Short mmCIF file of C-alpha atoms in Angstrom, two decimals:
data_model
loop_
_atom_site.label_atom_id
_atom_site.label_comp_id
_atom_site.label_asym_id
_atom_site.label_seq_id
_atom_site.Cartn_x
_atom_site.Cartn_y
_atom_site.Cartn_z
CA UNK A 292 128.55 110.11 103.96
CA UNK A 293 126.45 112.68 102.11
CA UNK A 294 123.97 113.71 105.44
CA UNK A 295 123.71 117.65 105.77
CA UNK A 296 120.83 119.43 107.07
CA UNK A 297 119.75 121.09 103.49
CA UNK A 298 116.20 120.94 102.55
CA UNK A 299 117.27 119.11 99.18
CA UNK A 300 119.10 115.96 101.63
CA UNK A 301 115.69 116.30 103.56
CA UNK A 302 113.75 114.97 100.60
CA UNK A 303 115.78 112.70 99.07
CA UNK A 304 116.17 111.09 102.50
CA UNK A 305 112.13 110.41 103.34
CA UNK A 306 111.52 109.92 99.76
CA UNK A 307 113.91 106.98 99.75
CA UNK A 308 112.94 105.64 103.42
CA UNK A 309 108.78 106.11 101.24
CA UNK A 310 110.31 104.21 98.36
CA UNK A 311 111.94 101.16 100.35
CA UNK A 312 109.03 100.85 102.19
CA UNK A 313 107.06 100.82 99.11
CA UNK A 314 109.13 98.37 97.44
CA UNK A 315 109.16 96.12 100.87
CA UNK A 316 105.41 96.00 99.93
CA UNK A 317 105.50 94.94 96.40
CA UNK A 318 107.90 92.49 97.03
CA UNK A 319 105.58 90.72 99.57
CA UNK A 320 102.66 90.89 97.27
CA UNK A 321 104.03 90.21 94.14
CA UNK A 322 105.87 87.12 95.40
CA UNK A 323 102.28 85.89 96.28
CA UNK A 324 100.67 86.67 93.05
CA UNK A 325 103.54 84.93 90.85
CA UNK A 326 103.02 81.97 93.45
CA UNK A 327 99.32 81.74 93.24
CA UNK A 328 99.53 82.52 89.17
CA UNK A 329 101.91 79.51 88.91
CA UNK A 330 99.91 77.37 90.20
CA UNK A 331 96.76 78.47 88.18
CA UNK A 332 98.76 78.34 84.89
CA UNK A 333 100.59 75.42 86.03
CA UNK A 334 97.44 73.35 86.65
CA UNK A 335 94.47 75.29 84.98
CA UNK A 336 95.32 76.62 81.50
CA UNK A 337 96.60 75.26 78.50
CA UNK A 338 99.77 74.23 80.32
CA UNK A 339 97.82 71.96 82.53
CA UNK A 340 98.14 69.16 79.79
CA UNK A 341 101.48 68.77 79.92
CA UNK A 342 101.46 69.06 83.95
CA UNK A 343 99.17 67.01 84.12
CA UNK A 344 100.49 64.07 81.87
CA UNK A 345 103.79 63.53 84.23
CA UNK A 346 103.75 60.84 86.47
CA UNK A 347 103.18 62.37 89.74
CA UNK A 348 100.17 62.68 91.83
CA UNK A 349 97.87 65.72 92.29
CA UNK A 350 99.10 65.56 96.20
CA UNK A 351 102.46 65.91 94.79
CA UNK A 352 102.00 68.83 92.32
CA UNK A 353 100.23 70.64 95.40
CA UNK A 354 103.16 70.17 98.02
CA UNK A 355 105.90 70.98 94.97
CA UNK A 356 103.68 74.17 94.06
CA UNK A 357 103.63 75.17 97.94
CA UNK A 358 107.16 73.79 98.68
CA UNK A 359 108.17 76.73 95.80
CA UNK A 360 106.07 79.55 97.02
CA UNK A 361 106.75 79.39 100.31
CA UNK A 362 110.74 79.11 99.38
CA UNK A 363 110.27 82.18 97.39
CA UNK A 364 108.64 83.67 100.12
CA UNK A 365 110.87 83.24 102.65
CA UNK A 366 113.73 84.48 99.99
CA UNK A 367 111.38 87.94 99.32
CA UNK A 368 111.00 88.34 103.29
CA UNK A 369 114.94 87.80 103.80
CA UNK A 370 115.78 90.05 100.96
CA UNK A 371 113.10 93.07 102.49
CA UNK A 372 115.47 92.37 105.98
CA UNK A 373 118.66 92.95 104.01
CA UNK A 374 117.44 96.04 102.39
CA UNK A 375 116.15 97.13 105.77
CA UNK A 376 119.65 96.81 107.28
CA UNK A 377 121.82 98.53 104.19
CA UNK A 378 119.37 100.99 104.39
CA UNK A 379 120.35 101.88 107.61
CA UNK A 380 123.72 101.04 108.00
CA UNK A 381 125.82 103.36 110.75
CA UNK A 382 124.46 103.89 114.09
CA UNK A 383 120.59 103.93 113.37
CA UNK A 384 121.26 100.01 111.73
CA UNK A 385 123.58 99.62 115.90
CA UNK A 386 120.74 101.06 117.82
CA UNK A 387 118.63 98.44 116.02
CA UNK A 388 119.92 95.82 117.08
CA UNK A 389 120.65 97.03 120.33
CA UNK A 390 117.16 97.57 121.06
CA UNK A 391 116.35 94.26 119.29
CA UNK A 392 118.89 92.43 121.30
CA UNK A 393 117.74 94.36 124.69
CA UNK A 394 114.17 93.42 124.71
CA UNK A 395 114.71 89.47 123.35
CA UNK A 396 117.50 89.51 126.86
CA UNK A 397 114.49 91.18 129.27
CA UNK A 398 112.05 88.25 127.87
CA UNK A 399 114.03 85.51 127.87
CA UNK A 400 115.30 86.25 131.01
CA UNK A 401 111.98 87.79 132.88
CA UNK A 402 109.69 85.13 131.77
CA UNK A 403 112.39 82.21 131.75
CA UNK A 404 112.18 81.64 128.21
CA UNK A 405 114.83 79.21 126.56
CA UNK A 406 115.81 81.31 123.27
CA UNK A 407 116.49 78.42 121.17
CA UNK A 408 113.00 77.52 121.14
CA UNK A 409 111.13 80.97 120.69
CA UNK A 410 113.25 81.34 118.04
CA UNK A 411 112.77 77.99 116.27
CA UNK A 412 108.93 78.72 117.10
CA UNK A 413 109.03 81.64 115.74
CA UNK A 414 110.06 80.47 112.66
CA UNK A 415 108.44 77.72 111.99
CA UNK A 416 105.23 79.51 112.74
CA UNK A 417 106.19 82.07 109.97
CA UNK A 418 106.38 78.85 107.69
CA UNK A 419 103.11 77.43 108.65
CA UNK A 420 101.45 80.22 108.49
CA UNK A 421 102.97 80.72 104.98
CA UNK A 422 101.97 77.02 104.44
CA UNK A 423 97.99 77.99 105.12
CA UNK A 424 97.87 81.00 102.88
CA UNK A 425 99.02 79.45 99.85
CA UNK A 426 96.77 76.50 100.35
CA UNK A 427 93.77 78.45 101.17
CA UNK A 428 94.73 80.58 97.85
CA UNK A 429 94.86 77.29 95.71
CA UNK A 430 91.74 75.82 97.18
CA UNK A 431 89.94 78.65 96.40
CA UNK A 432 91.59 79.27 92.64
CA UNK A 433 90.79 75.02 92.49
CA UNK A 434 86.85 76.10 93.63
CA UNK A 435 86.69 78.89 91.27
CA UNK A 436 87.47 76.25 88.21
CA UNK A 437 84.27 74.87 88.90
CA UNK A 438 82.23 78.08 87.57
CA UNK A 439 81.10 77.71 83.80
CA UNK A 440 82.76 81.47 83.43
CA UNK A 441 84.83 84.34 84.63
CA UNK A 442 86.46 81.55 87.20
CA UNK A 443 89.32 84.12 88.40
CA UNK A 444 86.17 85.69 89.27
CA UNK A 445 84.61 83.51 90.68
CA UNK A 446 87.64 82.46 93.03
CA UNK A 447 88.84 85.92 94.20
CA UNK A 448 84.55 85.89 95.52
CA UNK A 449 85.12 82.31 97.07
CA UNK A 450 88.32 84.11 98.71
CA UNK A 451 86.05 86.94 99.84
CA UNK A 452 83.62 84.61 101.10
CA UNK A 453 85.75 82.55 102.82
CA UNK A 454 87.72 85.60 105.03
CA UNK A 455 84.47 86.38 106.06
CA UNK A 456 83.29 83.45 107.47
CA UNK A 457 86.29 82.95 109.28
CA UNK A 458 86.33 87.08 110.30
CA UNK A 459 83.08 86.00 111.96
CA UNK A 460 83.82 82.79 113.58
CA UNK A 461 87.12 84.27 115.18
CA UNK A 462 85.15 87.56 116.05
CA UNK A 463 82.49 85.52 117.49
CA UNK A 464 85.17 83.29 119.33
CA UNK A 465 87.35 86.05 120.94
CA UNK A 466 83.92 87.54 122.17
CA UNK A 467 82.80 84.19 124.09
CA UNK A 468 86.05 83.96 125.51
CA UNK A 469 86.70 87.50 126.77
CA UNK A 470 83.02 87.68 128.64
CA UNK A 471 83.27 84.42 129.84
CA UNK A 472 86.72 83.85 130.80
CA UNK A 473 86.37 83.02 133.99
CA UNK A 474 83.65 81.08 134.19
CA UNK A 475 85.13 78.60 131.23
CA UNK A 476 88.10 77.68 133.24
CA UNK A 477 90.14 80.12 131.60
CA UNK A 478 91.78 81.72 134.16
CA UNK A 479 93.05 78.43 136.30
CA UNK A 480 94.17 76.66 132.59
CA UNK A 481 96.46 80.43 132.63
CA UNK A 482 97.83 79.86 136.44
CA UNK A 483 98.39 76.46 135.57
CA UNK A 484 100.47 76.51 132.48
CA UNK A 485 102.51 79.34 134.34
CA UNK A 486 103.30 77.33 137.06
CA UNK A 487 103.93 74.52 135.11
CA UNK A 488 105.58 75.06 132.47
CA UNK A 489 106.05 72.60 129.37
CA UNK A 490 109.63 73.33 128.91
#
């Protein structure tokens, strides 16, 4: 309603695109701190007493704890979409989807892929993968518990420690496989699985 070519609209425009952006960010983090803090305070601090006295098992409290998070993360991510799209409602929000809805056609139809399931993969990747980072979080705030002090400390290092060891081993593992892709089999296991496909 308000677009003009002034200097003034100029700044208020990038500064707000900066901003959302920003705030798209935040969101995302912030909805993983408060998820990982729950659980510490939940389990580790004075409030641990009373968790702890309910009958429920420790399995339980985990999958309720990571049931939670990733609900909250899913929320965050759909709420960053819907900002997205008021953001740029008009034609820039249409060519969007256009382009969205272009490209998904082209695979789907070039590489005969049944929609339905990429989506549902799709998702349900997103949730697993959710799944793994709040449980490698709360294994490594449970590890940290077991230093006599500074044990935040001590499980932001186990973190540290532990995304380096697997940086390596993927590294490592994307190395063997790219110089010695043909001669593991590789490259037949490819031509296979495109010729026969699962679904």
């Amino acid at each position: 309603i308000f677009e003009s070519e002034t200097d003034a609209y100029q700044i208020m425009f990038y500064s707000s695109i900066f901003a959302l952006c920003v705030g798209a960010v935040v969101c995302m983090v912030l909805t993983i701190v408060f998820g990982v803090r729950r659980f510490y305070q939940n389990m580790f601090t004075h409030e641990g007493y009373l968790t702890l006295t309910l009958p429920v098992t420790s399995n339980q409290h985990i999958f309720v704890k990571t049931s939670v998070a990733v609900l909250s993360q899913i929320v965050s991510l759909l709420m960053i979409i819907i900002a997205g799209c008021c953001a740029s409602l008009g034609d820039v929000c249409i060519e969007i989807f256009k382009v969205v809805g272009y490209y998904l056609k082209r695979l789907f139809l070039n590489y005969d892929v049944h929609a339905g399931l990429f989506i549902g993969e799709f998702i349900l990747t997103l949730i697993i993968s959710f799944i793994t980072m709040y449980m490698v979080f709360y294994a490594c705030v449970a590890l940290g518990q077991r230093a006599k002090k500074n044990r935040i400390g001590a499980a932001i290092g186990i973190y540290f420690i532990y995304y380096l060891i697997v940086q390596t081993i993927s590294t490592i593992f994307t190395i063997i496989v790219t110089v010695f892709y043909e001669q593991l089999g590789l490259d037949k296991l490819v031509e296979y699985l495109l010729k026969h496909p699962i679904f």
